[in-house]
XYZ file of C-alpha atoms in Angstrom:
668
model
C 72.735 -11.414 20.878
C 72.992 -8.101 18.999
C 72.079 -4.847 20.765
C 70.600 -1.825 18.980
C 69.898 1.642 20.380
C 66.867 3.619 19.269
C 66.852 7.404 19.670
C 63.956 9.436 20.974
C 62.252 11.092 17.967
C 61.287 14.190 20.027
C 62.231 16.110 23.165
C 59.980 15.443 26.156
C 59.316 12.736 28.728
C 59.427 9.040 27.851
C 56.630 6.873 29.241
C 56.148 3.082 29.062
C 54.110 2.018 26.049
C 51.442 0.656 28.398
C 50.680 4.226 29.566
C 49.982 5.549 26.060
C 46.301 6.476 25.808
C 45.658 4.461 22.674
C 44.662 0.807 23.220
C 46.097 -0.365 19.896
C 49.574 0.744 20.965
C 49.312 0.361 24.750
C 48.269 -3.289 24.453
C 51.250 -4.022 22.208
C 49.179 -4.746 19.106
C 51.647 -2.782 17.003
C 54.714 -4.208 18.701
C 57.023 -3.156 21.522
C 58.017 0.462 21.940
C 57.539 3.619 23.991
C 55.628 6.876 24.182
C 56.967 10.429 24.497
C 55.065 13.469 25.804
C 56.765 16.126 23.647
C 57.728 19.618 24.802
C 58.734 20.977 21.399
C 57.955 20.135 17.789
C 61.326 19.033 16.408
C 61.265 15.470 14.972
C 64.410 13.378 14.339
C 65.055 9.946 12.873
C 65.162 7.278 15.626
C 67.669 5.109 13.732
C 69.676 4.895 10.546
C 67.780 3.283 7.714
C 65.385 3.803 4.844
C 62.068 5.661 4.896
C 59.511 3.054 3.818
C 56.285 4.937 4.493
C 55.049 8.484 4.915
C 51.308 8.713 5.598
C 49.321 10.973 3.302
C 48.252 12.909 6.416
C 51.952 13.094 7.529
C 51.049 11.769 11.003
C 53.023 8.519 10.685
C 56.466 7.636 9.338
C 57.955 4.180 8.764
C 61.624 3.205 8.748
C 63.452 -0.067 8.084
C 66.920 -0.432 9.575
C 69.876 -2.500 8.369
C 69.302 -4.793 11.365
C 65.834 -5.649 10.042
C 63.831 -3.594 12.568
C 60.655 -2.024 11.200
C 60.033 1.172 13.162
C 56.866 3.247 13.212
C 56.898 6.832 14.525
C 53.311 7.943 15.135
C 52.905 11.696 15.721
C 50.066 12.337 18.165
C 46.939 10.309 18.903
C 43.993 10.426 16.465
C 45.842 13.090 14.476
C 44.963 11.207 11.295
C 41.613 13.001 11.629
C 43.366 16.337 10.995
C 43.842 15.488 7.324
C 42.273 18.728 6.073
C 45.019 20.788 7.730
C 47.852 18.514 8.941
C 49.856 20.078 11.792
C 53.064 18.485 10.475
C 55.855 19.490 8.119
C 58.204 16.720 6.957
C 61.389 17.015 4.940
C 61.599 13.343 3.931
C 59.846 11.085 1.455
C 59.549 7.351 0.832
C 62.893 5.932 -0.337
C 65.104 8.441 1.459
C 68.051 7.171 3.487
C 68.439 8.803 6.912
C 71.027 8.733 9.682
C 70.103 8.360 13.327
C 69.336 11.784 14.780
C 68.768 13.561 11.438
C 66.067 16.226 11.695
C 63.172 15.078 9.526
C 60.412 17.562 10.302
C 58.316 19.588 12.751
C 54.949 19.105 14.468
C 52.763 21.998 15.629
C 51.923 21.018 19.210
C 49.645 24.026 19.769
C 47.562 23.202 16.680
C 47.182 19.580 17.811
C 46.012 20.645 21.282
C 43.653 23.235 19.777
C 42.085 20.485 17.675
C 41.384 18.483 20.838
C 43.955 15.764 20.113
C 46.818 14.384 22.219
C 50.382 15.242 21.233
C 51.914 11.967 22.470
C 54.513 10.632 20.027
C 54.657 6.837 19.827
C 57.594 4.771 18.590
C 56.996 1.050 17.996
C 58.934 -1.810 16.422
C 56.099 -3.282 14.392
C 57.848 -6.571 13.638
C 58.808 -7.143 17.289
C 57.568 -10.740 17.236
C 60.169 -11.723 14.647
C 63.060 -9.464 15.647
C 62.965 -8.221 19.254
C 64.135 -10.336 22.192
C 63.683 -7.399 24.597
C 63.131 -3.640 24.471
C 63.924 -1.422 27.465
C 62.646 2.165 27.364
C 64.569 4.838 29.307
C 61.606 6.338 31.152
C 61.986 10.010 32.105
C 63.062 13.332 30.541
C 64.770 12.986 27.156
C 66.126 15.169 24.373
C 65.456 14.497 20.715
C 68.294 12.364 19.379
C 69.300 10.908 22.745
C 69.067 7.155 23.309
C 65.477 6.345 24.250
C 65.502 2.537 24.213
C 67.879 -0.417 24.181
C 66.836 -3.299 21.949
C 68.169 -6.859 21.965
C 67.728 -8.355 18.496
C 67.003 -12.060 18.203
C 69.860 -14.237 16.937
C 67.581 -15.706 14.260
C 67.262 -12.318 12.542
C 69.457 -12.068 9.449
C 70.416 -8.692 8.113
C 68.949 -7.941 4.685
C 71.404 -7.275 1.875
C 69.595 -4.006 1.245
C 67.178 -2.178 3.447
C 64.618 -1.961 0.672
C 64.424 -5.747 0.370
C 62.823 -6.009 3.806
C 59.059 -5.451 3.626
C 57.905 -2.714 5.939
C 55.073 -2.945 8.396
C 54.329 0.639 9.199
C 51.627 3.202 9.433
C 49.193 1.047 11.348
C 49.434 -2.106 9.227
C 51.791 -4.654 7.750
C 50.690 -4.056 4.165
C 52.270 -0.661 3.489
C 55.274 -2.047 1.634
C 53.011 -4.210 -0.531
C 50.836 -1.162 -1.232
C 53.936 0.822 -2.234
C 55.059 -1.936 -4.611
C 51.608 -2.234 -6.181
C 51.309 1.517 -6.739
C 54.772 1.666 -8.296
C 53.982 -1.199 -10.673
C 50.574 0.019 -11.835
C 52.418 3.026 -13.230
C 52.696 5.155 -10.111
C 50.167 7.370 -8.373
C 50.016 9.592 -11.453
C 48.538 6.716 -13.459
C 45.708 6.041 -10.963
C 42.317 7.702 -11.481
C 40.558 5.996 -8.557
C 40.496 2.716 -6.646
C 37.821 0.538 -5.039
C 37.821 -2.961 -3.595
C 35.570 -6.011 -3.393
C 35.763 -9.163 -1.281
C 39.097 -10.300 -2.750
C 40.389 -7.657 -5.199
C 41.772 -4.132 -5.154
C 40.281 -2.624 -8.321
C 42.171 0.256 -9.959
C 40.831 2.606 -12.609
C 44.046 3.479 -14.469
C 44.717 6.190 -17.014
C 46.841 3.784 -19.064
C 46.710 0.001 -18.417
C 49.816 -0.388 -20.572
C 51.990 1.204 -17.884
C 51.207 -1.584 -15.399
C 53.879 -4.252 -14.913
C 51.649 -7.349 -14.804
C 54.327 -9.964 -14.159
C 55.948 -8.014 -11.337
C 52.613 -7.463 -9.574
C 51.664 -11.143 -9.946
C 54.885 -12.189 -8.242
C 54.617 -9.826 -5.267
C 54.290 -11.600 -1.928
C 50.688 -11.103 -0.875
C 49.284 -10.904 -4.427
C 47.467 -13.931 -5.817
C 47.034 -12.743 -9.417
C 45.805 -9.892 -11.594
C 42.789 -9.591 -13.898
C 41.461 -6.923 -16.254
C 37.744 -6.433 -16.847
C 35.011 -3.833 -16.658
C 37.521 -1.042 -17.244
C 39.350 -2.057 -14.075
C 42.860 -3.287 -13.329
C 42.139 -5.863 -10.629
C 44.812 -7.014 -8.178
C 43.611 -10.215 -6.520
C 44.643 -10.202 -2.842
C 42.309 -12.563 -0.981
C 41.134 -12.164 2.628
C 43.535 -9.271 3.379
C 42.070 -7.101 0.619
C 40.624 -4.460 2.971
C 43.989 -3.950 4.686
C 45.829 -3.647 1.378
C 43.176 -1.284 -0.003
C 43.435 0.944 3.080
C 47.215 1.021 2.727
C 46.955 1.896 -0.980
C 44.474 4.734 -0.408
C 46.528 6.044 2.506
C 49.613 6.289 0.294
C 47.789 7.708 -2.722
C 46.283 10.397 -0.499
C 42.992 12.327 -0.668
C 41.052 12.083 -3.911
C 41.578 8.434 -4.840
C 39.400 6.229 -2.608
C 35.858 5.142 -3.389
C 34.486 7.809 -1.047
C 36.325 10.687 -2.721
C 34.125 12.850 -4.938
C 37.188 14.426 -6.566
C 38.224 11.018 -7.919
C 34.736 10.450 -9.290
C 34.676 13.887 -10.876
C 38.087 13.459 -12.535
C 37.060 10.019 -13.789
C 33.907 11.509 -15.321
C 35.882 14.200 -17.116
C 38.353 11.632 -18.447
C 35.503 9.425 -19.656
C 33.839 12.350 -21.450
C 37.022 13.133 -23.325
C 37.589 9.478 -24.228
C 33.939 9.038 -25.337
C 34.308 11.621 -28.113
C 37.144 9.627 -29.686
C 35.390 6.220 -29.601
C 33.879 4.326 -32.515
C 30.215 3.185 -32.145
C 31.311 -0.359 -31.230
C 33.814 0.971 -28.689
C 31.012 3.047 -27.161
C 28.887 -0.089 -26.795
C 31.736 -1.941 -25.073
C 32.514 1.053 -22.880
C 28.860 1.386 -21.861
C 28.713 -2.286 -20.899
C 31.926 -1.956 -18.866
C 30.556 1.163 -17.187
C 27.337 -0.679 -16.276
C 29.330 -3.523 -14.758
C 31.405 -0.972 -12.873
C 28.297 0.695 -11.429
C 26.819 -2.653 -10.384
C 30.149 -3.662 -8.849
C 30.552 -0.419 -6.934
C 26.942 -0.489 -5.738
C 26.780 -4.122 -4.655
C 30.255 -4.841 -3.240
C 29.741 -3.010 0.079
C 26.537 -4.937 0.888
C 27.125 -8.385 -0.602
C 28.797 -9.705 2.552
C 25.822 -8.496 4.607
C 23.419 -10.187 2.210
C 25.284 -13.481 2.528
C 25.475 -13.274 6.335
C 21.797 -12.353 6.624
C 20.876 -15.195 4.295
C 22.666 -17.657 6.589
C 20.795 -16.259 9.608
C 17.453 -16.563 7.818
C 18.305 -20.152 6.929
C 19.168 -20.952 10.546
C 15.811 -19.500 11.613
C 14.041 -21.612 9.003
C 15.769 -24.719 10.392
C 14.777 -23.812 13.953
C 11.208 -23.365 12.799
C 11.161 -26.595 10.777
C 12.359 -28.617 13.747
C 9.864 -26.886 16.090
C 12.622 -25.295 18.192
C 11.110 -21.842 17.609
C 7.493 -21.034 16.792
C 6.731 -18.443 14.131
C 4.261 -16.780 16.524
C 6.779 -16.043 19.311
C 8.751 -12.834 19.956
C 11.954 -14.884 19.627
C 11.083 -15.613 16.011
C 10.209 -11.968 15.334
C 13.511 -10.702 16.787
C 15.729 -13.195 14.921
C 13.742 -12.668 11.730
C 14.293 -8.909 12.017
C 18.050 -9.492 12.351
C 18.126 -11.642 9.221
C 15.585 -9.736 7.136
C 16.444 -6.082 7.775
C 19.258 -5.857 5.224
C 16.936 -7.294 2.553
C 13.907 -5.236 3.556
C 15.832 -1.965 3.633
C 18.110 -2.847 0.709
C 17.024 0.245 -1.297
C 18.478 2.485 1.433
C 21.865 0.743 1.374
C 22.053 0.446 -2.425
C 20.951 4.064 -2.791
C 23.847 5.114 -0.563
C 26.484 2.970 -2.290
C 25.243 3.709 -5.836
C 25.305 7.444 -5.100
C 28.932 7.174 -3.940
C 29.804 5.344 -7.129
C 27.953 7.746 -9.457
C 28.852 10.970 -7.683
C 25.463 12.025 -6.269
C 24.725 12.694 -2.592
C 24.709 9.350 -0.670
C 22.626 10.712 2.222
C 19.919 12.041 -0.092
C 19.747 8.746 -1.970
C 19.565 6.909 1.361
C 16.520 9.061 2.206
C 14.999 8.245 -1.187
C 15.480 4.565 -0.342
C 13.701 5.259 2.928
C 10.771 6.723 0.988
C 10.476 3.527 -1.073
C 10.500 1.332 2.043
C 8.225 3.584 4.096
C 5.576 1.334 5.701
C 2.608 3.195 4.192
C 4.126 2.944 0.681
C 4.797 -0.760 1.193
C 1.222 -1.102 2.422
C -0.175 0.397 -0.801
C 1.979 -1.961 -2.876
C 1.073 -5.105 -0.954
C -2.532 -4.539 0.109
C -3.754 -1.652 -2.039
C -6.841 -2.241 -4.153
C -6.161 -2.703 -7.874
C -8.663 -0.557 -9.765
C -7.502 -1.173 -13.339
C -4.584 -2.364 -15.437
C -2.275 -0.390 -17.677
C 0.551 -1.905 -19.735
C 0.220 -5.097 -17.741
C 0.599 -3.328 -14.375
C -2.116 -3.084 -11.748
C -3.166 0.507 -10.950
C -3.397 0.588 -7.151
C -3.059 4.315 -6.352
C -3.321 7.825 -7.744
C -1.115 10.881 -7.453
C -3.006 14.168 -7.851
C -5.573 12.168 -9.806
C -2.936 10.518 -12.020
C -3.372 6.709 -11.924
C -0.125 4.990 -10.880
C 1.213 1.541 -10.076
C 3.001 1.515 -6.706
C 5.311 -1.513 -6.594
C 6.982 -3.074 -3.554
C 10.589 -1.899 -3.476
C 11.836 -3.883 -0.495
C 14.620 -6.220 -1.690
C 14.997 -4.107 -4.862
C 18.233 -2.905 -6.453
C 17.754 -1.611 -9.993
C 15.329 1.282 -9.215
C 17.816 2.768 -6.748
C 20.736 2.501 -9.182
C 18.610 4.259 -11.803
C 17.618 6.878 -9.222
C 21.252 7.480 -8.233
C 22.143 7.977 -11.900
C 19.300 10.467 -12.311
C 20.412 12.279 -9.143
C 23.975 12.548 -10.491
C 22.543 14.515 -13.440
C 19.992 16.537 -11.469
C 22.162 17.564 -8.514
C 24.814 19.594 -10.438
C 22.021 21.437 -12.274
C 20.246 22.294 -9.018
C 23.480 23.620 -7.532
C 23.959 25.862 -10.553
C 20.481 27.397 -10.547
C 19.849 27.685 -6.781
C 21.617 30.569 -4.969
C 24.334 29.503 -2.541
C 22.475 30.764 0.527
C 19.484 28.532 -0.295
C 21.281 25.348 -1.363
C 21.483 23.714 2.080
C 17.686 23.405 2.249
C 16.374 23.473 -1.295
C 18.842 21.152 -3.055
C 18.018 18.147 -0.805
C 14.319 19.130 -0.724
C 13.935 19.218 -4.494
C 16.192 16.218 -5.020
C 14.232 13.993 -2.618
C 10.904 15.105 -4.104
C 11.937 14.789 -7.739
C 13.943 11.544 -7.488
C 11.378 9.830 -5.230
C 8.579 10.948 -7.512
C 10.428 9.810 -10.634
C 11.030 6.350 -9.166
C 7.517 5.899 -7.749
C 5.677 7.254 -10.795
C 7.859 6.279 -13.764
C 11.216 4.554 -13.319
C 10.099 2.110 -10.629
C 7.092 0.625 -12.431
C 9.036 0.284 -15.692
C 12.066 -1.315 -14.038
C 9.830 -3.544 -11.912
C 8.059 -4.794 -15.036
C 11.392 -5.457 -16.786
C 12.825 -7.141 -13.682
C 9.783 -9.374 -13.363
C 10.103 -10.310 -17.031
C 13.804 -11.105 -16.519
C 13.058 -13.324 -13.533
C 10.264 -15.034 -15.444
C 12.605 -15.561 -18.407
C 15.186 -17.264 -16.212
C 12.507 -19.515 -14.769
C 11.227 -20.407 -18.261
C 14.701 -21.254 -19.556
C 15.314 -23.313 -16.439
C 11.986 -25.124 -16.881
C 12.856 -26.111 -20.455
C 15.544 -28.380 -19.029
C 16.709 -27.813 -15.455
C 19.410 -30.466 -15.786
C 20.934 -29.091 -19.011
C 20.707 -25.524 -17.690
C 22.560 -26.655 -14.567
C 25.173 -28.486 -16.644
C 25.981 -25.425 -18.786
C 25.867 -22.837 -16.003
C 27.752 -25.106 -13.601
C 30.505 -25.701 -16.141
C 31.059 -22.097 -17.198
C 29.990 -19.771 -14.358
C 33.463 -19.500 -12.816
C 34.753 -18.250 -16.180
C 32.702 -15.106 -15.478
C 34.565 -14.788 -12.190
C 37.858 -14.724 -14.115
C 36.658 -11.691 -16.067
C 35.066 -10.073 -13.025
C 31.681 -10.238 -14.787
C 30.015 -12.412 -12.157
C 28.919 -9.219 -10.401
C 26.394 -8.749 -13.205
C 24.684 -11.971 -12.070
C 24.204 -10.861 -8.450
C 21.436 -8.318 -9.164
C 19.666 -10.961 -11.252
C 19.763 -13.352 -8.287
C 18.627 -10.558 -5.953
C 15.786 -9.710 -8.309
C 14.892 -13.390 -8.586
C 14.634 -13.691 -4.800
C 12.737 -10.381 -4.555
C 10.103 -11.418 -7.093
C 9.765 -15.148 -6.384
C 11.317 -15.593 -2.924
C 13.905 -18.075 -4.177
C 16.530 -18.610 -6.887
C 17.233 -21.784 -8.874
C 20.093 -19.914 -10.568
C 21.864 -19.199 -7.273
C 21.612 -22.877 -6.325
C 23.555 -23.794 -9.466
C 26.099 -21.015 -8.821
C 26.646 -22.474 -5.347
C 27.631 -25.803 -6.914
C 30.450 -24.114 -8.856
C 31.919 -22.757 -5.611
C 31.949 -26.197 -4.034
C 33.695 -27.610 -7.121
C 36.534 -25.087 -6.922
C 36.958 -26.007 -3.262
C 37.068 -29.732 -4.064
C 39.783 -29.209 -6.669
C 42.048 -27.096 -4.470
C 41.495 -29.552 -1.598
C 42.950 -32.295 -3.805
C 46.004 -30.133 -4.488
C 46.413 -29.340 -0.792
C 46.456 -33.067 0.011
C 48.564 -34.182 -2.961
C 51.285 -31.531 -3.176
C 54.534 -31.832 -1.259
C 55.583 -28.261 -2.106
C 55.383 -26.208 1.082
C 54.400 -22.957 -0.650
C 51.542 -24.710 -2.490
C 50.184 -26.368 0.638
C 50.463 -23.062 2.518
C 48.214 -21.399 -0.066
C 45.946 -24.339 -0.934
C 44.564 -25.058 2.545
C 43.319 -21.505 3.218
C 42.011 -21.356 -0.371
C 40.009 -24.537 0.273
C 38.382 -23.024 3.356
C 37.687 -19.819 1.433
C 35.998 -21.668 -1.462
C 33.828 -23.729 0.881
C 32.924 -20.395 2.509
C 31.717 -18.970 -0.803
C 34.768 -16.989 -2.005
C 36.499 -18.781 -4.881
C 39.105 -16.248 -6.055
C 41.957 -17.478 -3.794
C 41.400 -21.041 -5.023
C 41.064 -20.039 -8.660
C 43.776 -17.419 -9.017
C 46.147 -18.804 -6.423
C 46.072 -22.446 -7.552
C 43.471 -23.871 -9.964
C 43.699 -21.387 -12.833
C 47.402 -20.846 -12.311
C 48.140 -24.527 -12.931
C 45.726 -24.854 -15.849
C 44.336 -28.378 -15.776
C 43.041 -27.958 -12.234
C 40.620 -25.266 -13.368
C 39.305 -27.567 -16.090
C 38.791 -30.457 -13.665
C 37.115 -28.082 -11.186
C 34.804 -26.844 -13.953
C 33.885 -30.441 -14.822
C 33.005 -30.950 -11.161
C 30.913 -27.766 -11.290
C 29.106 -29.026 -14.379
C 28.277 -32.292 -12.598
C 27.118 -30.448 -9.489
C 25.043 -28.019 -11.567
C 23.522 -30.902 -13.549
C 22.447 -32.698 -10.355
C 21.203 -29.443 -8.825
C 18.985 -28.856 -11.844
C 17.967 -32.509 -12.166
C 16.742 -32.582 -8.554
C 15.130 -29.117 -8.838
C 17.205 -27.826 -5.922
C 16.027 -24.379 -4.880
C 17.695 -21.682 -2.780
C 16.113 -19.041 -0.546
C 19.192 -16.989 0.401
C 22.404 -15.472 -0.992
C 25.114 -17.380 0.875
C 26.352 -20.277 -1.243
C 28.860 -23.140 -1.080
C 29.020 -25.363 2.018
C 28.799 -22.492 4.501
C 25.490 -21.466 2.953
C 23.675 -24.745 3.572
C 20.968 -22.934 5.531
C 20.024 -21.008 2.371
C 18.604 -24.279 1.039
C 16.032 -24.539 3.815
C 12.540 -23.679 2.596
C 11.053 -21.130 5.038
C 7.742 -22.975 4.722
C 9.313 -26.205 5.928
C 12.261 -28.470 5.195
C 11.921 -30.043 1.748
C 14.084 -32.007 -0.699
C 16.075 -28.927 -1.759
C 18.062 -29.227 1.466
C 18.968 -32.861 0.850
C 19.456 -32.271 -2.869
C 21.997 -29.573 -2.047
C 24.045 -32.029 0.012
C 23.815 -34.761 -2.631
C 24.945 -32.384 -5.394
C 27.690 -30.879 -3.203
C 29.122 -34.256 -2.221
C 29.096 -35.383 -5.857
C 30.677 -32.045 -6.745
C 33.551 -32.594 -4.311
C 34.085 -36.245 -5.278
C 34.285 -35.486 -9.019
C 36.442 -32.341 -8.793
C 38.687 -33.844 -6.098
C 39.223 -37.159 -7.920
C 39.827 -35.640 -11.365
C 42.183 -33.019 -9.977
C 44.099 -35.517 -7.835
C 44.526 -37.926 -10.766
C 44.850 -35.634 -13.772
C 44.642 -31.970 -12.774
C 47.863 -31.305 -10.910
C 51.341 -32.507 -10.143
C 54.212 -30.812 -8.337
C 56.038 -30.687 -11.670
C 53.486 -28.056 -12.744
C 54.881 -25.684 -10.109
C 58.368 -25.926 -11.574
C 57.025 -25.450 -15.115
C 55.098 -22.329 -14.145
C 58.174 -20.840 -12.450
C 60.508 -21.509 -15.379
C 58.190 -21.000 -18.352
C 57.675 -17.517 -19.809
C 54.470 -15.830 -18.712
C 51.507 -16.516 -20.931
C 48.785 -13.986 -21.498
C 46.131 -14.389 -18.819
C 42.497 -15.033 -19.634
C 41.603 -11.948 -17.625
C 43.954 -9.903 -19.806
C 42.333 -11.109 -22.999
C 39.063 -9.614 -21.833
C 40.485 -6.134 -21.401
């Protein structure tokens, strides 16, 4: 068994890792290691190897050694919060080779203490589970560069031919090396304007899409596929998307994440310059992409909450239908509040997220959302006396004698997005005309008054009328032929997912539920999710290729849980015919859903969302129709895929054939 010595990165006193006052490290979540209470600020390399990560805040450094050990040196506890003025100076960068004991930087211990943080330096082998048989720390006084721990490396560990070939797991997560590779292959940090993420994709806004190396990114371990749509370069990751996104933003540094106003500002300036050079048709396409981008950025942070709350509301409806809980009891009220709050106060959440996307103040827009959902305002909308009608809208209030229509804004989305856009124009003007000493009070005061007033008096009623007409239009089209509507939507909806345009449908579904309480359209969409799951299930059961089975089983669970991207990009679309057979299954499921008039009262779809098909007024045929359509969905997509949609030979063909242009790329 091979032995390796790790040096202490600082001078001080070594303590067992269990005594470090950070539960993530002390409980061994980041691997085996040790802590050092430093007495001076000199930092040295703990081993010879390659620098694989340097945190943007300089508080963490990652190394990979020739023996395959992935070492994290974490400078202080909670020092990541000192990003505005990091108390560290480093002389290394990612890619540098270092020798054990080389001085690599300094940390200002006094500044860390003054900021109320602990100076403890932590050293951990983050891939201990795969590489470390035992690690013995030399507890007690130590000098920087002296041996601080003896490590026995497992016999099963093979030395990499180059240090860089070994993926690093540093900086608080195992996705830093993947993040580094993605950034390099999208054209480097200099080519990135900003980055956001959704449930499965890290979405880059790039200065030049042509600099991205599509094939290299597709083949990275941890990446399912790439897509281009809505002005975004989308890297499909799957369930680990949040971890990869965090690692990407950490490496890009301040000014790139979706909560960085500097990124938004620079993107706006770039868009203004590009707009002047566009033809009229290009401006139309750009405006549509921008609208999709705003909807995406506004809805992504809350869509998971909407789905989860929809499941809870469905469970409550089942409990009520089967007389387990009475609608008059406090139990019902409490559970209903848990499930309904995200819908009821949706304007507050969407106001916050839309403001972040558009560059206005999220807190102010959250307050505006609070105005719209204020109980007295809701009371006027729901119980106020209609005195007359104007442009088809009931006049139920007056404002300084001006007759107005106060609508109900609970469950609403579009008015808040429009309000956030208006605020993004109003706020910079207010800051220019109001003296600095008065801005703290008068900018939010005027913004809340003007934006709330604009929505309540003008924007809201107009958007409400348009939204109601849109919902009514969907219902009318559906009523012309529910079965044919289901057949067409069921067969082609997942194509929208390929282009990332399915996010444009979500507000329509939300509006449908807000205005009617249910959504026939969402019921059909649910059938397409089940079909993708049925197809990838067939591949999981048929394939004898280990890498395919390893990806197909989790993708099946994901699709049946309402997230189809892993199934589509990882398997079905990648191997061509499987996506076609899945779409046929979706068409059959959509046809049956429409034929049986299956309705849906929540957001959560696929098999996990079965409670969304429970009518709150009592169990009806929609619940059973959902199961009939879903079972047919699975049978058709599974059978067609198993027989005609996939064979293990397809895997070999994809690996050896030259890359074809992806559907998602054609949309860009």
